CSV table of C-alpha atoms and ligand atoms in Angstrom, one decimal:
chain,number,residue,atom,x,y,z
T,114,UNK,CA,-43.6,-53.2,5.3
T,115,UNK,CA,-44.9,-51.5,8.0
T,116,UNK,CA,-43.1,-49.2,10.5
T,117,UNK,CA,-44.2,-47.9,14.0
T,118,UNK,CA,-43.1,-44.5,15.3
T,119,UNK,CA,-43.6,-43.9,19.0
T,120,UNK,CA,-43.8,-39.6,19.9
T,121,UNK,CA,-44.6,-36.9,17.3
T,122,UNK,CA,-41.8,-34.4,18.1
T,123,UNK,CA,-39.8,-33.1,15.4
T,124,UNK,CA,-37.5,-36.4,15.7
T,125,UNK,CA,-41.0,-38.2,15.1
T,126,UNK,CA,-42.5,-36.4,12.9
T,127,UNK,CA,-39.3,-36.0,10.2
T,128,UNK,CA,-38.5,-39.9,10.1
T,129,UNK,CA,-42.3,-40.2,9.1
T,130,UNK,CA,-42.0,-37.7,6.9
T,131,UNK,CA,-38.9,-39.3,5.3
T,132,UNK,CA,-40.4,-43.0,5.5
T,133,UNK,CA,-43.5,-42.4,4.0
T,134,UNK,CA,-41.8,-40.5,1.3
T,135,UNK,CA,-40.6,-43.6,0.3
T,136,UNK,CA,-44.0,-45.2,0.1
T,137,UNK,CA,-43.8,-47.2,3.6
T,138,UNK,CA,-46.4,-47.4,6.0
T,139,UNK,CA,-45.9,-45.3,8.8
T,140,UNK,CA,-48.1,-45.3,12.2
T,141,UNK,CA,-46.9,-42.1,14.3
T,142,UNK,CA,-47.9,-42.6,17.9
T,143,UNK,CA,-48.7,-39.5,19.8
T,144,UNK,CA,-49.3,-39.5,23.5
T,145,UNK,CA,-50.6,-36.2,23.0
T,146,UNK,CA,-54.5,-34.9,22.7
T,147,UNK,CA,-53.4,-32.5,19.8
T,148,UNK,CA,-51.7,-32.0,16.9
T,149,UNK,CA,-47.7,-32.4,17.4
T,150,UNK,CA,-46.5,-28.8,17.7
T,151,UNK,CA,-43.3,-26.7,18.0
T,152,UNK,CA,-42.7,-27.0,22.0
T,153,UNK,CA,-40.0,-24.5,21.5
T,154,UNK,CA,-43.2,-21.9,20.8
T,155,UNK,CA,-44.8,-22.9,24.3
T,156,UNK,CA,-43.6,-19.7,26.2
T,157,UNK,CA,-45.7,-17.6,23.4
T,158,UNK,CA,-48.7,-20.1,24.1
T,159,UNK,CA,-48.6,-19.6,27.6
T,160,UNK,CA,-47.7,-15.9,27.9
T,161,UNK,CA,-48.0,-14.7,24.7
T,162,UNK,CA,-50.5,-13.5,21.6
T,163,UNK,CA,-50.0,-17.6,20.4
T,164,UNK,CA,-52.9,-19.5,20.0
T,165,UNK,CA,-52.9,-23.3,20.2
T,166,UNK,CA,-53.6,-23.4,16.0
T,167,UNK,CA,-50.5,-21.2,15.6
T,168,UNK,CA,-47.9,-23.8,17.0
T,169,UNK,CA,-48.9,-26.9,15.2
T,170,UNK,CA,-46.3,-28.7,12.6
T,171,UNK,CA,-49.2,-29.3,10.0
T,172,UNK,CA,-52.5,-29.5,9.7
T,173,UNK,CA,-54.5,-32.9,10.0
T,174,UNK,CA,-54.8,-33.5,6.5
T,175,UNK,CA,-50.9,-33.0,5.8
T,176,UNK,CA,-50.4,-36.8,7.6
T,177,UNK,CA,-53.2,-38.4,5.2
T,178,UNK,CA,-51.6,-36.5,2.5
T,179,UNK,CA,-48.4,-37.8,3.1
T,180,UNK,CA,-49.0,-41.3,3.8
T,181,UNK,CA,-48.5,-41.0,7.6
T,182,UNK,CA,-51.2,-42.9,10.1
T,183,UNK,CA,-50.9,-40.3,13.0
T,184,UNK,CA,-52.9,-41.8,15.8
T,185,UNK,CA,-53.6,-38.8,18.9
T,186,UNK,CA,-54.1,-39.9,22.7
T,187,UNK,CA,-52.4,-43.0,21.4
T,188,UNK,CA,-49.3,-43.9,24.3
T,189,UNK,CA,-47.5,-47.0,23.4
T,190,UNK,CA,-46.9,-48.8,26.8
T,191,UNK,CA,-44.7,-51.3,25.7
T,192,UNK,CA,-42.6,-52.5,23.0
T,193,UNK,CA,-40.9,-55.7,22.4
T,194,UNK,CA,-37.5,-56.4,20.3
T,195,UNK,CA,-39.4,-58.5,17.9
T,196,UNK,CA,-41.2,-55.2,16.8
T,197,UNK,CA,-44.5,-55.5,18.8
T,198,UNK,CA,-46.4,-52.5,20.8
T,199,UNK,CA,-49.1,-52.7,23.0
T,200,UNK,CA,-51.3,-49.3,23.7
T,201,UNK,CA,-52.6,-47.8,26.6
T,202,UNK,CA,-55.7,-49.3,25.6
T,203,UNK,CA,-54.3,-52.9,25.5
T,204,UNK,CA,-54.8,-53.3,21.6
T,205,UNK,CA,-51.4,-54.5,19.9
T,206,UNK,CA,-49.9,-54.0,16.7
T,207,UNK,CA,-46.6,-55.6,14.6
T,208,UNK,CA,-44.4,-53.7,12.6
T,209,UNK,CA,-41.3,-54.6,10.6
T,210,UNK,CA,-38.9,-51.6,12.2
T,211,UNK,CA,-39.8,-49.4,15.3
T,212,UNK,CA,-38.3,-45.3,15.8
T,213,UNK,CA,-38.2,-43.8,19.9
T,214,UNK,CA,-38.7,-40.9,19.7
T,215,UNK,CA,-40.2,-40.2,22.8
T,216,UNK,CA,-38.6,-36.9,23.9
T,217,UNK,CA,-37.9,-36.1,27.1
T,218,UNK,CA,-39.7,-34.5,30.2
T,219,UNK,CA,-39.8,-32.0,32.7
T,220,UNK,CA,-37.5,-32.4,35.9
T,221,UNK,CA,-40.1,-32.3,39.1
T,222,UNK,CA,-37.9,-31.8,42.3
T,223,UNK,CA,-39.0,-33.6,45.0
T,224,UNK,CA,-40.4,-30.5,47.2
T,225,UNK,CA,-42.8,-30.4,44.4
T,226,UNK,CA,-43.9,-34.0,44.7
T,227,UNK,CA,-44.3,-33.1,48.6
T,228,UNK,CA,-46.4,-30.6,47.7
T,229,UNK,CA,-50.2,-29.9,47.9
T,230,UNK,CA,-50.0,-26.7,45.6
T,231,UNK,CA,-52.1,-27.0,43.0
T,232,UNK,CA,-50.2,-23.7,41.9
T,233,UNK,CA,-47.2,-25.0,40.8
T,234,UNK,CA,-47.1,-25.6,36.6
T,235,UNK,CA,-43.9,-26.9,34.8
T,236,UNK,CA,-43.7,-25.4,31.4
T,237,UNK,CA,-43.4,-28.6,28.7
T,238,UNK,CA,-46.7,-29.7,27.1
T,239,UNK,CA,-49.2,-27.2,25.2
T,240,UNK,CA,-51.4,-28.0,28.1
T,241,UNK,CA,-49.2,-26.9,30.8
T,242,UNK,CA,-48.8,-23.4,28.8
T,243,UNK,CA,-52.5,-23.3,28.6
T,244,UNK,CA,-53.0,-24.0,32.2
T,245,UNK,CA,-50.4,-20.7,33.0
T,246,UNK,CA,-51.7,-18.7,29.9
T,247,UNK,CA,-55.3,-19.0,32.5
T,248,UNK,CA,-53.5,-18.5,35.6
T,249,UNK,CA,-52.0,-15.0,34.1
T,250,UNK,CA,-55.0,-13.3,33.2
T,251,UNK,CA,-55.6,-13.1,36.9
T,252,UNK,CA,-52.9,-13.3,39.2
T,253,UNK,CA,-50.3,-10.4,39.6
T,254,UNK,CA,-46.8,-12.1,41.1
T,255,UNK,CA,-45.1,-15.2,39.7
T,256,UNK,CA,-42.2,-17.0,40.9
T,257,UNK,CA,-40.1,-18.7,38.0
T,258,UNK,CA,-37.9,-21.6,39.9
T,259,UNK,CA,-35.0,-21.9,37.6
T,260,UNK,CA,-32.4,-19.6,35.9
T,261,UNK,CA,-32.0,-21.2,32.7
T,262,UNK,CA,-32.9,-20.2,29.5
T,263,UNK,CA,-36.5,-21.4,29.4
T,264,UNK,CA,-37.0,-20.0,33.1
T,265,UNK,CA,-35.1,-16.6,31.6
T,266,UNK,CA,-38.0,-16.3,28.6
T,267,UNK,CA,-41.1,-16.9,30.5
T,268,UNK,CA,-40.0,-14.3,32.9
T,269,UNK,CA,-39.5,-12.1,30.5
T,270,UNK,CA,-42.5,-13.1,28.4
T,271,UNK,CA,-44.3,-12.9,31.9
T,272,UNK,CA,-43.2,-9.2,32.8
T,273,UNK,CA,-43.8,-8.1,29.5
T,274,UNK,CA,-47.9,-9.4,30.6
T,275,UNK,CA,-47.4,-6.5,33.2
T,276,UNK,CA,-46.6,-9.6,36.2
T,277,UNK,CA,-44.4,-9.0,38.9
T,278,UNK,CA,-41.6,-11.5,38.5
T,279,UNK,CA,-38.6,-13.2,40.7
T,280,UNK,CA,-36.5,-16.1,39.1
T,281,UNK,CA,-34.9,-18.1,42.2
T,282,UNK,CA,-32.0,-20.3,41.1
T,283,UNK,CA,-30.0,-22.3,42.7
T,284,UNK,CA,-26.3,-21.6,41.2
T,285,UNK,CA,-24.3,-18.3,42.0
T,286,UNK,CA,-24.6,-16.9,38.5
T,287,UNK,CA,-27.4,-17.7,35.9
T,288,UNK,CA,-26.5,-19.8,33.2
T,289,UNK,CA,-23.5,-20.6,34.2
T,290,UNK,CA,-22.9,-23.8,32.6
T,291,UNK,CA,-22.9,-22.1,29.4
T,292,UNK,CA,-21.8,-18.9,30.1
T,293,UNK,CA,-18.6,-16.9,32.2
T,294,UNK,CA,-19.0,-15.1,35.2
T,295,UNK,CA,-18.7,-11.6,33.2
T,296,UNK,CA,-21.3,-12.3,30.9
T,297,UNK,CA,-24.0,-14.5,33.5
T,298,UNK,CA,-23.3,-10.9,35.4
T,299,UNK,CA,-24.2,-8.6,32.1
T,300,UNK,CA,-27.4,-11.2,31.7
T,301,UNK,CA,-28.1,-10.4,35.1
T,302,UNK,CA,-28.1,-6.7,35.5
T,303,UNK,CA,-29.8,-7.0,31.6
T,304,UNK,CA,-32.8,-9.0,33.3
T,305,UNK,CA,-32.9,-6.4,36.5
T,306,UNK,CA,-33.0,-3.7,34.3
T,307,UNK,CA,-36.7,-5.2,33.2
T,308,UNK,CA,-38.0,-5.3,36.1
T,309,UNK,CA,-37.1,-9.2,36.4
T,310,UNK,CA,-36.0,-9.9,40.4
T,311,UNK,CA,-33.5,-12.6,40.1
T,312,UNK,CA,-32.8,-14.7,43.9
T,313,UNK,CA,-29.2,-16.5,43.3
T,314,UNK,CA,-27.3,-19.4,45.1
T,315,UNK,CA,-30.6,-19.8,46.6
T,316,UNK,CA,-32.1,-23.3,47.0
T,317,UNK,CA,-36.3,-23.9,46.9
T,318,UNK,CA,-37.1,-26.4,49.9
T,319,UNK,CA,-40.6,-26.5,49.9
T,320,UNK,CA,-43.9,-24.6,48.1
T,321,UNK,CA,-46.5,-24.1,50.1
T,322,UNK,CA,-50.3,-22.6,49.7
T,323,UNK,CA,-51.5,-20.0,52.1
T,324,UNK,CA,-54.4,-19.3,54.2
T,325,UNK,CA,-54.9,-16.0,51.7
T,326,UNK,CA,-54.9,-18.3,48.8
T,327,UNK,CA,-51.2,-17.4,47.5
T,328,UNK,CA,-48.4,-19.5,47.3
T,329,UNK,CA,-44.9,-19.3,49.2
T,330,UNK,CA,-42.0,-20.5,47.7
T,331,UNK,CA,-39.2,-21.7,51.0
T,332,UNK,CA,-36.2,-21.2,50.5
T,333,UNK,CA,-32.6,-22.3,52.3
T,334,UNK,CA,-31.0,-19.0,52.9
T,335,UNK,CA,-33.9,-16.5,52.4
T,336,UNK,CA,-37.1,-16.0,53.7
T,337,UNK,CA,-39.5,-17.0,51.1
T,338,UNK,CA,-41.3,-15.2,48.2
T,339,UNK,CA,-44.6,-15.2,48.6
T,340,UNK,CA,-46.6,-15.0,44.8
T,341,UNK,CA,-49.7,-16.2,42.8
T,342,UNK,CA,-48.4,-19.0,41.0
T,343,UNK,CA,-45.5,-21.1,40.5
T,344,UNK,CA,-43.5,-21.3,37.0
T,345,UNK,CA,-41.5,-24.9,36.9
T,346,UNK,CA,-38.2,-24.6,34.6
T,347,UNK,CA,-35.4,-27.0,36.1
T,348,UNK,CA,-34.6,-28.7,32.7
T,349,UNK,CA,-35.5,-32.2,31.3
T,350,UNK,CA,-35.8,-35.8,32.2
T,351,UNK,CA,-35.9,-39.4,30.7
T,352,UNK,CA,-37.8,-41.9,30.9
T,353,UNK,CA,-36.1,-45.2,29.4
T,354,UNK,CA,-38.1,-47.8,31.0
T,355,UNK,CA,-40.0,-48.1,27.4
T,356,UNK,CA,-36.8,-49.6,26.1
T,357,UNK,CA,-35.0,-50.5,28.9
T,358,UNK,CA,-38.1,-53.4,29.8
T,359,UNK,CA,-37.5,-54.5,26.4
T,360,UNK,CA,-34.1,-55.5,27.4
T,361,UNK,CA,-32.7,-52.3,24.7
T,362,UNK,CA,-29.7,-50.3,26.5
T,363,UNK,CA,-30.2,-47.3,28.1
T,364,UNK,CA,-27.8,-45.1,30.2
T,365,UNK,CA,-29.6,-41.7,31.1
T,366,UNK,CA,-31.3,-42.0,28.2
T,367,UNK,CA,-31.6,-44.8,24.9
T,368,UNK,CA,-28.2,-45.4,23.7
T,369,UNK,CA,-27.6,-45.6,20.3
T,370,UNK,CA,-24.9,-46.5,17.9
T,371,UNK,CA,-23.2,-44.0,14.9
T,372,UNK,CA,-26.1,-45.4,12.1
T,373,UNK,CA,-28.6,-44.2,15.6
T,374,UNK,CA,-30.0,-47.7,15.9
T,375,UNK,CA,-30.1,-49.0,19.4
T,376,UNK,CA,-28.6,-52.1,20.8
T,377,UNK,CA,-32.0,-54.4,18.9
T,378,UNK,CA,-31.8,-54.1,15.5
T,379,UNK,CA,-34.3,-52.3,13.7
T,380,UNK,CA,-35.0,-50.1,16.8
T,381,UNK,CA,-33.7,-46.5,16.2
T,382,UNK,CA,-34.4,-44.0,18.7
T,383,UNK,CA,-33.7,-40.2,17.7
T,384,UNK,CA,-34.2,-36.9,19.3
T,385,UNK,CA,-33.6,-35.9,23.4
T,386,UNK,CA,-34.2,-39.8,24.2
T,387,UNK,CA,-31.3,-40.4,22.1
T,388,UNK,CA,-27.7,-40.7,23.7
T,389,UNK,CA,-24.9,-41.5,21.5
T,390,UNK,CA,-21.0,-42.1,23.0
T,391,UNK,CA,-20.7,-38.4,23.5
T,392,UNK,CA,-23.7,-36.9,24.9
T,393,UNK,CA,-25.7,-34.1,22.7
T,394,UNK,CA,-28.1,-31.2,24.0
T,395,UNK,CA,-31.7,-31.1,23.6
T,396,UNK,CA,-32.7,-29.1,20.6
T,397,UNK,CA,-35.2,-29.2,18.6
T,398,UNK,CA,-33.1,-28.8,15.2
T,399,UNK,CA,-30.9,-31.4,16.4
T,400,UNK,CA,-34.3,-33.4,17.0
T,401,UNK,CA,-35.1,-32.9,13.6
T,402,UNK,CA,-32.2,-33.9,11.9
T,403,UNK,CA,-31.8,-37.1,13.2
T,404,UNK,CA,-35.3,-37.5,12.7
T,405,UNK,CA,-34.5,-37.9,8.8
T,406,UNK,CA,-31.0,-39.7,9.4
T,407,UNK,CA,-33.4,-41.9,11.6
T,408,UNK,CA,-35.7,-42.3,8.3
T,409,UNK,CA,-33.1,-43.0,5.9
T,410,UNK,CA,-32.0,-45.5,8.1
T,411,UNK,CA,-34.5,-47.3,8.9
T,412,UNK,CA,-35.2,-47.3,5.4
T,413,UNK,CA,-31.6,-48.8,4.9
T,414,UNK,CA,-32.6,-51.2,7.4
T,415,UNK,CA,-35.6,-52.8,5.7
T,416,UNK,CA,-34.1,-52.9,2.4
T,417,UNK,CA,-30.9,-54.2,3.7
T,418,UNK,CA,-28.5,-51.7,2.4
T,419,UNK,CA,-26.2,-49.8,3.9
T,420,UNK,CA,-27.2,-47.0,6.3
T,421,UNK,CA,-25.7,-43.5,7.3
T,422,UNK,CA,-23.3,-42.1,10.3
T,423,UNK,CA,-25.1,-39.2,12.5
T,424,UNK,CA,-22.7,-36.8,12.6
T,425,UNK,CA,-23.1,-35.0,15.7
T,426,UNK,CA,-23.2,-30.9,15.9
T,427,UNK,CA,-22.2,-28.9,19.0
T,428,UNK,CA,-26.0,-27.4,19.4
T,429,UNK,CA,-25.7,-23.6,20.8
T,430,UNK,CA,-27.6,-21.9,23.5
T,431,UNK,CA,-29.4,-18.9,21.4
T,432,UNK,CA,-32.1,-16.8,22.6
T,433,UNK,CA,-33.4,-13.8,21.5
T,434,UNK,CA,-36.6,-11.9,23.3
T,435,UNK,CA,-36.8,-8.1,21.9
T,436,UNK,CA,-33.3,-6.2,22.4
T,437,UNK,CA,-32.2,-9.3,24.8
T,438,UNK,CA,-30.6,-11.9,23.3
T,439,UNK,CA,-26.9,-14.2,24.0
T,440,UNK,CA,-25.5,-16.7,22.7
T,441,UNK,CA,-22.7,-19.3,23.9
T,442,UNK,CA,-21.4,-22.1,21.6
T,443,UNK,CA,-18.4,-24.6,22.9
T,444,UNK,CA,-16.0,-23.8,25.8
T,445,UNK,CA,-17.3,-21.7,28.4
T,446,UNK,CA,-14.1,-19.4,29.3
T,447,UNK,CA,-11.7,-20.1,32.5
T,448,UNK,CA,-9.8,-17.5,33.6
T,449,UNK,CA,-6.5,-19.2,32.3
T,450,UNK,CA,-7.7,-19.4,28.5
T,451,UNK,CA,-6.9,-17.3,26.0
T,452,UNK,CA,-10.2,-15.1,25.7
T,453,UNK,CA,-10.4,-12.5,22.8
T,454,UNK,CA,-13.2,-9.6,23.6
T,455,UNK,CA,-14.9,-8.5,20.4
T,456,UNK,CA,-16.3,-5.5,22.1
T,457,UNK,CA,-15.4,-2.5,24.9
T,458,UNK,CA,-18.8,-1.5,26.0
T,459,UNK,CA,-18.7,-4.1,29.1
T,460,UNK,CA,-22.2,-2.2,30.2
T,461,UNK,CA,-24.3,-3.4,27.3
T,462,UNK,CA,-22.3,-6.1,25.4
T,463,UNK,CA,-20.1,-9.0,25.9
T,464,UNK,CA,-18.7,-10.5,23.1
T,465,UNK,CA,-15.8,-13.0,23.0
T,466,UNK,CA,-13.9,-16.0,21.4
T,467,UNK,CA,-12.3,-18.8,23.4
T,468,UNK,CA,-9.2,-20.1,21.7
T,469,UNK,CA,-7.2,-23.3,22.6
T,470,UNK,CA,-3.6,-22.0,20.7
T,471,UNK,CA,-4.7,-20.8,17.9
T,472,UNK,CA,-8.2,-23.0,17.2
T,473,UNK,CA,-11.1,-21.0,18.2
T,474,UNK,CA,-12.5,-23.3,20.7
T,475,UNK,CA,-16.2,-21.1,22.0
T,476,UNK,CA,-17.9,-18.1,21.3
T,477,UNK,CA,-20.5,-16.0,23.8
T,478,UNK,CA,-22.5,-13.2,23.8
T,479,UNK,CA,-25.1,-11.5,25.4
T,480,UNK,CA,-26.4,-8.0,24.4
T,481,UNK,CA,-25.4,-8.3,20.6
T,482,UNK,CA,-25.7,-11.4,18.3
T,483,UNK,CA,-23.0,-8.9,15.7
T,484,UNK,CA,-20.8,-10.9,13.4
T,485,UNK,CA,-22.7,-14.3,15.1
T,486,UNK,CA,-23.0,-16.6,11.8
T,487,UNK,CA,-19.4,-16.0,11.4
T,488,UNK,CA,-18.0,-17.0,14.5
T,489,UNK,CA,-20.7,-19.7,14.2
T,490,UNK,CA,-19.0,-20.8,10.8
T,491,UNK,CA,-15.2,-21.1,12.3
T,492,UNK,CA,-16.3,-22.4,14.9
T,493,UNK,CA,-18.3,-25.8,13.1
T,494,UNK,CA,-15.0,-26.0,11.1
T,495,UNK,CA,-12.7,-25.9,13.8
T,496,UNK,CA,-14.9,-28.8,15.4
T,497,UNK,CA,-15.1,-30.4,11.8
T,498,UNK,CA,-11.0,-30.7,11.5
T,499,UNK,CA,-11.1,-31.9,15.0
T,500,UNK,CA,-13.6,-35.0,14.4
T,501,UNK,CA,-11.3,-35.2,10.9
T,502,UNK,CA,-7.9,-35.3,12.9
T,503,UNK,CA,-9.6,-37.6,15.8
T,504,UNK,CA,-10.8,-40.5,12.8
T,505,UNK,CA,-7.4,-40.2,11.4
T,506,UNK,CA,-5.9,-40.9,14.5
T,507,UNK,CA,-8.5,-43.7,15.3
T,508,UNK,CA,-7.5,-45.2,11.8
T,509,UNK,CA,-3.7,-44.8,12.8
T,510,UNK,CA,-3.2,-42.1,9.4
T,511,UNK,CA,-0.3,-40.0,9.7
T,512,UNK,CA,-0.6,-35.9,10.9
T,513,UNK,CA,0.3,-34.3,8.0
A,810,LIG,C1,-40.8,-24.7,26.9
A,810,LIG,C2,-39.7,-25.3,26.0
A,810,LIG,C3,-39.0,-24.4,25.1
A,810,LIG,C4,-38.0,-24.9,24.3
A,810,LIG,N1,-37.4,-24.0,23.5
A,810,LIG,C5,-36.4,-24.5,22.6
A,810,LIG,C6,-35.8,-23.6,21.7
A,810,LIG,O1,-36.0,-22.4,21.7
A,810,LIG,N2,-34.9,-24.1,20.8
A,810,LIG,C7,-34.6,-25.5,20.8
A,810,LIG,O2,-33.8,-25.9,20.0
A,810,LIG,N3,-35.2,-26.3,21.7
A,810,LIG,C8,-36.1,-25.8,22.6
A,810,LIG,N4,-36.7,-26.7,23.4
A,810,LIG,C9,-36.3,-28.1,23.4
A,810,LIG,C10,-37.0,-28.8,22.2
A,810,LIG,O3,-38.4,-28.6,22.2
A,810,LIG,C11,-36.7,-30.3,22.2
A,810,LIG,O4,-35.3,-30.5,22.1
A,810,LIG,C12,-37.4,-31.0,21.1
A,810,LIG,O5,-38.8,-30.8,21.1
A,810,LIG,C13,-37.1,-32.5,21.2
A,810,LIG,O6,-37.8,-33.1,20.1
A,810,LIG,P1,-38.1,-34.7,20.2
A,810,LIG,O7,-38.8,-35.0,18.9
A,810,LIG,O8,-37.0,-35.5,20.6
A,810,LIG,O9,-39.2,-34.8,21.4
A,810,LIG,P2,-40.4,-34.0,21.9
A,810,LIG,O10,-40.6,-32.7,21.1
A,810,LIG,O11,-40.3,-33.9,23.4
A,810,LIG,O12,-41.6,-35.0,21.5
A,810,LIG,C14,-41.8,-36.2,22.0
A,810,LIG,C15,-43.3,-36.6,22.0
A,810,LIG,O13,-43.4,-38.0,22.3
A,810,LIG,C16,-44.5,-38.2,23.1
A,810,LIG,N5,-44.4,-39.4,23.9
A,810,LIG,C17,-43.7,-39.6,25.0
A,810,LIG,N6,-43.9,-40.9,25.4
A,810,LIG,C18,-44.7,-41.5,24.5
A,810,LIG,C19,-45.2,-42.8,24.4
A,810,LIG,N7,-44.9,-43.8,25.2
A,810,LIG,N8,-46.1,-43.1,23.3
A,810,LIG,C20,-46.4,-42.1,22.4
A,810,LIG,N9,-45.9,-40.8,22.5
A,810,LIG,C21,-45.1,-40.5,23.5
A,810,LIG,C22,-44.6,-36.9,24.0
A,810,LIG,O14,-45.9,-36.7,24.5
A,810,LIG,C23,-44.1,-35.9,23.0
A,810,LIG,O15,-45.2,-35.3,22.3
A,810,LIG,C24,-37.7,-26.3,24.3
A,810,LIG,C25,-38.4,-27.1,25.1
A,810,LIG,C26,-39.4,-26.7,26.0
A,810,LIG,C27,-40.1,-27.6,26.9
């Protein structure tokens, strides 16, 4: 039995992990020159005392060790339902069950596609951070373009590297999908307070390079920052033409069902490519955890037995740089729900619950993590009796 794995992310690398434990051949297929690595560790790469070494998974010989083919530089180009890939370099290969885990990738707006700057750098691969890790040893100003919390560390990463930094973002308040208005507002004055120039409900229109050799960064309502170099952070992308040309369904990205196998059997996908009925949030501990649901099943799979249900975790936004650090799991507040503050100091700290009646329904905070596994904890329960109540009602069971 042999089974293909296409993208060494977390998702890729656990299902290998998990299939070859079982004695399986596995080929993981990396489009990547390098080792796979911990992309969550890129801003240290790229503005940081990380070397390259420091964010790998494993070393090379952990793969051999454990039984898994890793093949570098190797991007599959197509696949077909009956199990067949072709490479980039137009070899072919069979397998007996296939995992997607091809990630996701970062959004480029279309003023950067107009663009002629070659100082613009999105912040997703090792090579992009190495590319910015270059830039920063000379250059002075950078412009971040995007408030969330990727765009948030490298500016702060990037200030701490003695840069001068604005964020420009396009929304009123940073973060304010995840967060309320009160505590985007504390993040705010926290990021000013470092030195961290922040340009809201402000839209980017165009980059442009100047005669001096610096770049200026157009704006709607504003006019323009001029800096060295561009920082990219405007969230992720999919690209599901790899299984949507294989007639496998896709929405945004590669649907799958409860067991995480697509619509062709024997084709799981897991990790950010992976969309089940409700949608889930890029993580890479989510990544890795359906990596080895992904391995068990497709171990099920080929041995005909029956496979497991995904359960599907609310994934927080945590982030914590030095003393700056939040936190925001579940409902973001409105003004007509029941919000209890943990704390009085509105200066520093924000902490609250979000209750619907008496369930405890999100928590946020920014300026103290205090107390944060517990809420954590009643919150996953809460959620927990919810998905109980919502199968029992599904299976027509009594409330009692
Ligand atoms: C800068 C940055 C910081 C982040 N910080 C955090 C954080 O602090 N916490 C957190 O939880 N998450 C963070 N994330 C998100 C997290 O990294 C992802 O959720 C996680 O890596 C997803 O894992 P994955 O295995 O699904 O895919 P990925 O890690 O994206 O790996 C997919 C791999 O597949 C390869 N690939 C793509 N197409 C092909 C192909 N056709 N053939 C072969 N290989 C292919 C790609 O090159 C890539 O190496 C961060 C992301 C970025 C970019």
């Amino acid at each position: 039995m042999r089974v293909g794995i296409i993208g060494a992310g977390p998702a890729g690398v656990a299902a290998a992990q998990v299939i070859a434990g079982k004695g399986v051949e596995v080929t993981l297929f990396s489009a990547e020159k390098v080792l796979p690595y911990y992309r969550p560790r890129l801003p240290e790469l790229a503005f940081g005392n990380k070397q390259l070494d420091n964010i790998f998974m494993h070393k090379l010989e952990w793969y051999a060790e454990k039984g898994i083919d890793l093949r570098l530089d190797s991007k599959v180009k197509t696949i077909k339902r009956d199990f067949e890939i072709s490479l980039k370099n137009g070899s072919n290969e069979k397998f007996d069950a296939l995992v997607i885990a091809i990630g996701g990738g970062p959004v480029i707006p279309d003023f950067c596609k107009r663009s002629s700057s070659k100082n613009i750098f999105p912040l997703w691969t090792y090579s992009d951070a190495l590319h910015i890790r270059e830039q920063i040893k000379s250059n002075k100003k950078i412009a971040v373009i995007g408030g969330g919390v990727i765009g948030i560390e490298a500016a702060l990463r990037a200030e701490d590297n003695d840069l001068r930094v604005v964020i420009i973002e396009k929304t009123k308040h940073l973060m304010s999908r995840n967060f309320a208005k009160h505590a985007s507002e504390l993040i705010e004055k926290q990021l000013r307070e470092r030195n961290v120039d922040l340009l809201l409900d402000n839209s980017v229109t165009a980059v442009e390079d100047t005669p001096d050799n610096k770049t200026l960064v157009v704006m709607e309502h504003e006019n323009g920052v001029t800096c060295n170099f561009v920082v990219l952070s405007l969230g992720a992308g999919f690209d599901t033409s790899l299984a949507y040309e294989a007639g496998i369904k896709t929405d945004r990205k590669i649907l799958v069902d409860k067991n995480m196998q697509t619509s062709s059997p024997g084709i799981f996908a897991a990790g950010d490519i992976a969309q089940f009925s409700r949608p889930t949030a890029c993580s890479a501990k989510e990544s890795l955890q359906q990596g080895k649901t992904v391995g068990l099943n497709v171990l099920a799979y080929l041995n005909n037995e029956k496979m497991k249900i995904y359960e599907v975790q609310p994934v927080p936004v945590r982030f914590k740089y030095k003393d700056f650090e939040i936190y925001s799991i579940g409902k973001v507040p409105k003004i007509d729900d029941d919000e209890k503050r943990l704390d009085a100091d509105d200066l520093k700290v924000y902490r609250a619950c979000i209750y619907e009646g008496s369930v405890l329904a999100g928590v946020q905070m920014v300026g103290s993590n205090k107390d944060i596994r517990k809420y954590q904890e009643q919150f996953l329960l809460a959620k927990a009796w919810e998905n109980i109540k919502g199968v029992r009602h599904e299976k027509g069971f009594e409330e009692s």
